[in-house]
Short mmCIF file of N, CA and C in Angstrom, two decimals:
data_model
loop_
_atom_site.label_atom_id
_atom_site.label_comp_id
_atom_site.label_asym_id
_atom_site.label_seq_id
_atom_site.Cartn_x
_atom_site.Cartn_y
_atom_site.Cartn_z
N MET A 51 -23.63 -11.37 20.41
CA MET A 51 -22.17 -11.37 19.66
C MET A 51 -21.57 -12.45 19.13
N LEU A 52 -21.47 -12.86 19.41
CA LEU A 52 -21.20 -14.42 18.52
C LEU A 52 -21.80 -14.48 17.34
N ILE A 53 -23.26 -14.46 17.16
CA ILE A 53 -24.02 -14.24 16.33
C ILE A 53 -23.79 -13.60 15.31
N ASP A 54 -23.57 -12.04 15.99
CA ASP A 54 -23.01 -11.17 15.17
C ASP A 54 -21.72 -10.88 14.22
N ALA A 55 -20.74 -11.71 15.02
CA ALA A 55 -19.33 -12.01 14.33
C ALA A 55 -19.77 -13.20 13.48
N THR A 56 -20.18 -14.15 13.73
CA THR A 56 -20.79 -15.27 12.83
C THR A 56 -21.36 -14.78 11.27
N ALA A 57 -22.22 -13.75 11.36
CA ALA A 57 -22.65 -13.16 10.08
C ALA A 57 -21.67 -12.30 9.59
N ARG A 58 -20.71 -11.27 10.13
CA ARG A 58 -20.09 -10.89 9.43
C ARG A 58 -18.93 -11.35 8.76
N ALA A 59 -18.59 -12.65 9.50
CA ALA A 59 -17.74 -13.70 9.18
C ALA A 59 -18.44 -14.42 7.33
N ALA A 60 -19.34 -14.72 7.60
CA ALA A 60 -20.48 -15.23 6.67
C ALA A 60 -20.36 -14.10 5.76
N VAL A 61 -20.91 -13.04 5.44
CA VAL A 61 -20.62 -11.97 4.67
C VAL A 61 -19.55 -11.75 3.63
N ALA A 62 -18.27 -12.05 4.70
CA ALA A 62 -16.99 -11.47 4.00
C ALA A 62 -16.81 -13.05 3.40
N LEU A 63 -16.89 -13.99 3.72
CA LEU A 63 -16.66 -15.20 3.02
C LEU A 63 -17.18 -15.71 2.01
N ALA A 64 -18.57 -14.70 1.64
CA ALA A 64 -19.35 -14.62 0.36
C ALA A 64 -18.72 -13.78 -0.69
N GLN A 65 -17.85 -13.13 -0.16
CA GLN A 65 -17.41 -12.06 -1.58
C GLN A 65 -16.35 -12.92 -1.95
N PRO A 66 -16.21 -12.42 -3.63
CA PRO A 66 -15.19 -13.10 -4.34
C PRO A 66 -13.84 -12.55 -3.63
N THR A 67 -12.62 -13.59 -3.93
CA THR A 67 -11.50 -13.39 -3.18
C THR A 67 -10.80 -12.12 -3.84
N SER A 68 -10.98 -11.65 -5.07
CA SER A 68 -10.33 -10.45 -5.40
C SER A 68 -11.08 -9.16 -4.71
N VAL A 69 -12.43 -9.13 -4.33
CA VAL A 69 -12.79 -8.22 -3.69
C VAL A 69 -12.30 -7.98 -2.30
N ARG A 70 -12.31 -9.52 -1.37
CA ARG A 70 -11.40 -9.41 -0.17
C ARG A 70 -10.15 -8.92 -0.06
N ALA A 71 -9.45 -9.11 -1.42
CA ALA A 71 -8.04 -8.64 -1.57
C ALA A 71 -7.81 -7.42 -1.65
N ALA A 72 -8.64 -6.96 -2.65
CA ALA A 72 -8.52 -5.33 -2.59
C ALA A 72 -8.94 -4.78 -1.12
N ARG A 73 -9.72 -5.24 -0.81
CA ARG A 73 -10.19 -4.58 0.57
C ARG A 73 -9.30 -4.48 1.52
N THR A 74 -8.44 -5.55 1.70
CA THR A 74 -7.35 -6.03 2.45
C THR A 74 -6.28 -4.92 2.19
N VAL A 75 -6.06 -5.21 1.00
CA VAL A 75 -4.73 -3.79 0.56
C VAL A 75 -5.46 -2.55 0.73
N GLN A 76 -6.44 -2.12 0.57
CA GLN A 76 -7.05 -0.84 0.89
C GLN A 76 -7.08 -0.57 2.29
N ARG A 77 -6.99 -1.18 3.32
CA ARG A 77 -7.16 -0.99 4.48
C ARG A 77 -6.00 -0.78 4.94
N ARG A 78 -4.84 -1.68 4.39
CA ARG A 78 -3.34 -1.35 4.71
C ARG A 78 -2.68 -0.01 4.28
N ILE A 79 -3.44 0.60 2.97
CA ILE A 79 -2.99 1.81 2.12
C ILE A 79 -3.41 3.13 3.18
N ASP A 80 -4.78 2.59 3.68
CA ASP A 80 -5.69 3.81 4.62
C ASP A 80 -4.48 4.00 6.04
N ARG A 81 -4.06 3.14 6.14
CA ARG A 81 -2.78 3.37 7.53
C ARG A 81 -1.87 3.62 7.26
N LEU A 82 -1.27 4.14 6.12
CA LEU A 82 -0.22 4.64 5.70
C LEU A 82 -0.14 6.49 6.08
N THR A 83 0.81 7.06 6.36
CA THR A 83 0.80 8.31 6.56
C THR A 83 0.89 8.66 4.46
N PRO A 84 -0.03 10.07 4.72
CA PRO A 84 0.47 11.02 3.66
C PRO A 84 1.86 10.87 2.65
N ARG A 85 2.38 11.21 3.31
CA ARG A 85 3.94 11.31 3.37
C ARG A 85 4.58 9.54 2.35
N VAL A 86 4.29 8.59 3.39
CA VAL A 86 4.73 7.37 3.35
C VAL A 86 3.87 6.70 1.91
N ARG A 87 2.59 7.22 1.49
CA ARG A 87 1.71 7.00 0.55
C ARG A 87 2.15 7.72 -0.85
N GLU A 88 2.77 8.83 -0.95
CA GLU A 88 3.22 9.53 -1.56
C GLU A 88 4.92 8.66 -2.21
N VAL A 89 5.73 8.07 -1.11
CA VAL A 89 6.47 7.44 -1.70
C VAL A 89 6.04 6.24 -2.16
N MET A 90 5.16 5.54 -1.62
CA MET A 90 4.85 4.17 -2.00
C MET A 90 4.48 4.26 -3.52
N ALA A 91 3.73 5.49 -4.03
CA ALA A 91 3.14 5.52 -5.39
C ALA A 91 4.39 6.15 -6.32
N LEU A 92 5.27 6.48 -6.18
CA LEU A 92 6.25 6.82 -6.68
C LEU A 92 7.03 5.24 -6.75
N VAL A 93 7.70 4.68 -6.02
CA VAL A 93 8.57 3.74 -5.54
C VAL A 93 7.58 2.43 -6.93
N ALA A 94 6.39 2.41 -6.68
CA ALA A 94 5.61 1.37 -7.25
C ALA A 94 5.86 1.45 -8.77
N THR A 95 5.99 2.70 -9.15
CA THR A 95 6.11 3.13 -10.62
C THR A 95 7.39 2.59 -10.96
N GLY A 96 8.33 2.30 -10.20
CA GLY A 96 9.86 1.89 -10.50
C GLY A 96 10.95 3.12 -10.39
N ARG A 97 10.49 3.97 -10.17
CA ARG A 97 11.68 5.10 -9.79
C ARG A 97 12.44 4.57 -8.60
N MET A 98 14.03 4.72 -8.82
CA MET A 98 14.87 4.60 -8.02
C MET A 98 14.74 5.64 -6.74
N ASN A 99 15.04 5.05 -5.36
CA ASN A 99 15.07 6.14 -4.26
C ASN A 99 15.63 7.48 -4.33
N LYS A 100 16.69 7.61 -5.22
CA LYS A 100 17.31 8.93 -5.82
C LYS A 100 16.15 9.80 -6.08
N PHE A 101 15.44 9.09 -7.34
CA PHE A 101 14.73 10.01 -8.39
C PHE A 101 13.33 10.49 -7.25
N VAL A 102 12.88 9.38 -6.21
CA VAL A 102 11.98 9.73 -5.49
C VAL A 102 12.08 10.56 -4.50
N ALA A 103 13.70 10.91 -3.83
CA ALA A 103 13.99 11.69 -3.51
C ALA A 103 14.09 13.41 -4.14
N ASP A 104 14.41 13.32 -4.85
CA ASP A 104 14.28 14.64 -5.83
C ASP A 104 12.95 15.13 -6.04
N GLU A 105 12.05 14.29 -6.68
CA GLU A 105 10.51 14.44 -6.82
C GLU A 105 9.93 15.19 -5.45
N LEU A 106 10.18 14.47 -4.56
CA LEU A 106 9.56 15.10 -3.23
C LEU A 106 10.30 16.03 -2.75
N GLY A 107 11.68 16.42 -2.88
CA GLY A 107 12.19 17.02 -1.90
C GLY A 107 12.77 17.12 -0.77
N ALA A 108 13.16 15.46 -0.28
CA ALA A 108 13.74 14.88 0.61
C ALA A 108 14.91 14.14 0.32
N ALA A 109 15.35 13.92 1.30
CA ALA A 109 16.65 13.27 1.61
C ALA A 109 16.57 11.38 1.07
N GLU A 110 17.42 11.02 0.23
CA GLU A 110 17.51 9.79 0.00
C GLU A 110 17.09 8.85 0.75
N LYS A 111 18.36 8.96 2.23
CA LYS A 111 17.94 8.03 3.45
C LYS A 111 16.48 8.15 3.91
N THR A 112 15.65 9.35 3.57
CA THR A 112 14.38 9.51 4.33
C THR A 112 13.34 8.55 3.37
N VAL A 113 13.34 8.62 2.10
CA VAL A 113 12.71 7.89 0.95
C VAL A 113 13.37 6.24 1.46
N GLU A 114 14.47 5.91 1.56
CA GLU A 114 14.51 4.67 1.99
C GLU A 114 13.87 4.16 3.40
N ILE A 115 13.99 5.08 4.46
CA ILE A 115 13.48 4.62 5.52
C ILE A 115 11.84 4.72 5.13
N HIS A 116 11.27 5.72 4.46
CA HIS A 116 9.62 5.65 3.95
C HIS A 116 9.23 4.05 3.14
N ARG A 117 10.36 3.98 2.07
CA ARG A 117 10.14 2.78 1.44
C ARG A 117 10.04 1.30 2.50
N GLY A 118 10.85 1.32 3.25
CA GLY A 118 10.91 0.14 4.21
C GLY A 118 9.48 0.13 5.19
N ARG A 119 8.77 1.38 5.69
CA ARG A 119 7.64 1.31 6.63
C ARG A 119 6.51 0.73 5.25
N VAL A 120 6.89 1.06 3.98
CA VAL A 120 5.71 0.82 3.14
C VAL A 120 5.70 -0.67 2.83
N MET A 121 7.02 -1.28 2.99
CA MET A 121 7.05 -2.90 2.82
C MET A 121 7.04 -3.31 3.95
N GLU A 122 6.81 -2.64 5.06
CA GLU A 122 6.34 -3.82 6.40
C GLU A 122 4.55 -3.47 6.74
N LYS A 123 4.35 -2.05 6.47
CA LYS A 123 3.19 -2.03 6.48
C LYS A 123 1.69 -2.73 5.40
N MET A 124 2.73 -3.04 3.95
CA MET A 124 1.77 -3.49 3.12
C MET A 124 2.06 -4.81 3.41
N LYS A 125 2.94 -5.49 3.97
CA LYS A 125 3.28 -6.72 4.11
C LYS A 125 4.01 -7.40 2.78
N ALA A 126 4.73 -6.48 1.98
CA ALA A 126 5.21 -7.25 0.61
C ALA A 126 6.29 -7.43 1.12
N ALA A 127 7.09 -8.88 0.71
CA ALA A 127 8.14 -9.23 0.65
C ALA A 127 9.13 -8.44 -0.59
N SER A 128 8.90 -7.95 -1.28
CA SER A 128 9.76 -7.28 -2.58
C SER A 128 8.86 -6.02 -3.12
N LEU A 129 9.49 -5.35 -4.11
CA LEU A 129 8.52 -4.51 -4.63
C LEU A 129 7.73 -4.95 -5.68
N ALA A 130 8.51 -5.92 -6.37
CA ALA A 130 7.17 -6.41 -7.45
C ALA A 130 6.15 -7.46 -6.71
N GLU A 131 6.11 -7.88 -5.56
CA GLU A 131 5.12 -8.21 -4.49
C GLU A 131 4.18 -7.27 -4.32
N LEU A 132 4.89 -5.84 -4.03
CA LEU A 132 3.75 -4.52 -3.76
C LEU A 132 3.24 -4.56 -5.11
N VAL A 133 3.92 -4.21 -6.43
CA VAL A 133 3.23 -3.88 -7.20
C VAL A 133 2.02 -4.53 -7.69
N ARG A 134 2.33 -6.29 -7.36
CA ARG A 134 1.44 -7.27 -7.93
C ARG A 134 0.00 -6.85 -7.06
N MET A 135 0.39 -6.73 -5.69
CA MET A 135 -0.98 -6.40 -4.55
C MET A 135 -1.68 -5.15 -4.96
N LEU A 136 -1.14 -4.39 -5.69
CA LEU A 136 -1.94 -2.86 -6.38
C LEU A 136 -2.59 -2.93 -7.85
N VAL A 137 -1.96 -3.85 -8.22
CA VAL A 137 -2.43 -4.28 -9.64
C VAL A 137 -3.57 -5.31 -9.55
N ALA A 138 -3.76 -6.07 -8.65
CA ALA A 138 -4.41 -7.12 -8.16
C ALA A 138 -5.92 -6.75 -7.76
N SER A 139 -5.75 -5.58 -7.07
CA SER A 139 -6.54 -5.03 -6.34
C SER A 139 -7.10 -4.09 -6.76
N GLY A 140 -6.78 -3.85 -8.28
CA GLY A 140 -7.55 -2.48 -8.93
C GLY A 140 -6.92 -1.14 -8.75
N LEU A 141 -6.12 -1.05 -7.80
CA LEU A 141 -5.35 0.18 -7.27
C LEU A 141 -4.34 0.94 -8.21
N ASP A 142 -4.71 2.03 -8.85
CA ASP A 142 -3.68 2.39 -9.75
C ASP A 142 -2.92 3.46 -8.77
N THR A 143 -1.34 3.34 -9.05
CA THR A 143 -0.75 4.41 -8.03
C THR A 143 -1.13 5.69 -8.08
N PRO A 144 -1.70 6.53 -9.15
CA PRO A 144 -2.03 7.77 -9.18
C PRO A 144 -3.17 8.21 -8.10
N GLU A 145 -3.92 7.33 -8.04
CA GLU A 145 -5.09 7.30 -6.93
C GLU A 145 -4.47 7.49 -5.52
N LEU A 146 -3.16 6.70 -5.26
CA LEU A 146 -2.77 6.33 -3.97
C LEU A 146 -2.21 7.55 -3.36
N ARG A 147 -2.27 8.80 -4.05
CA ARG A 147 -1.54 10.26 -3.48
C ARG A 147 -2.53 10.57 -2.68
N PRO A 148 -2.16 11.18 -1.68
CA PRO A 148 -3.36 11.83 -1.05
C PRO A 148 -4.22 13.34 -1.42
#
């Protein structure tokens, strides 16, 4: 078991940092619900909560809650950091939609 864990760690460390970062971001995205992922895709394009709510047919307060979940689950301290994470990992916002 220790040997397997060591081997997995060695493989992970051998990957370029950008590949590891992209996989980390993708794992975080995979944990989001489809609706929260939709909100993230729209928010990451710079749309205000009001416009995201209109586009999704949701209440603005609901979008605010989902946006908070995005920030928490993606471990992003700001919208700019979220966008940098998505861009650096090579993920384009249209691809985030379920």
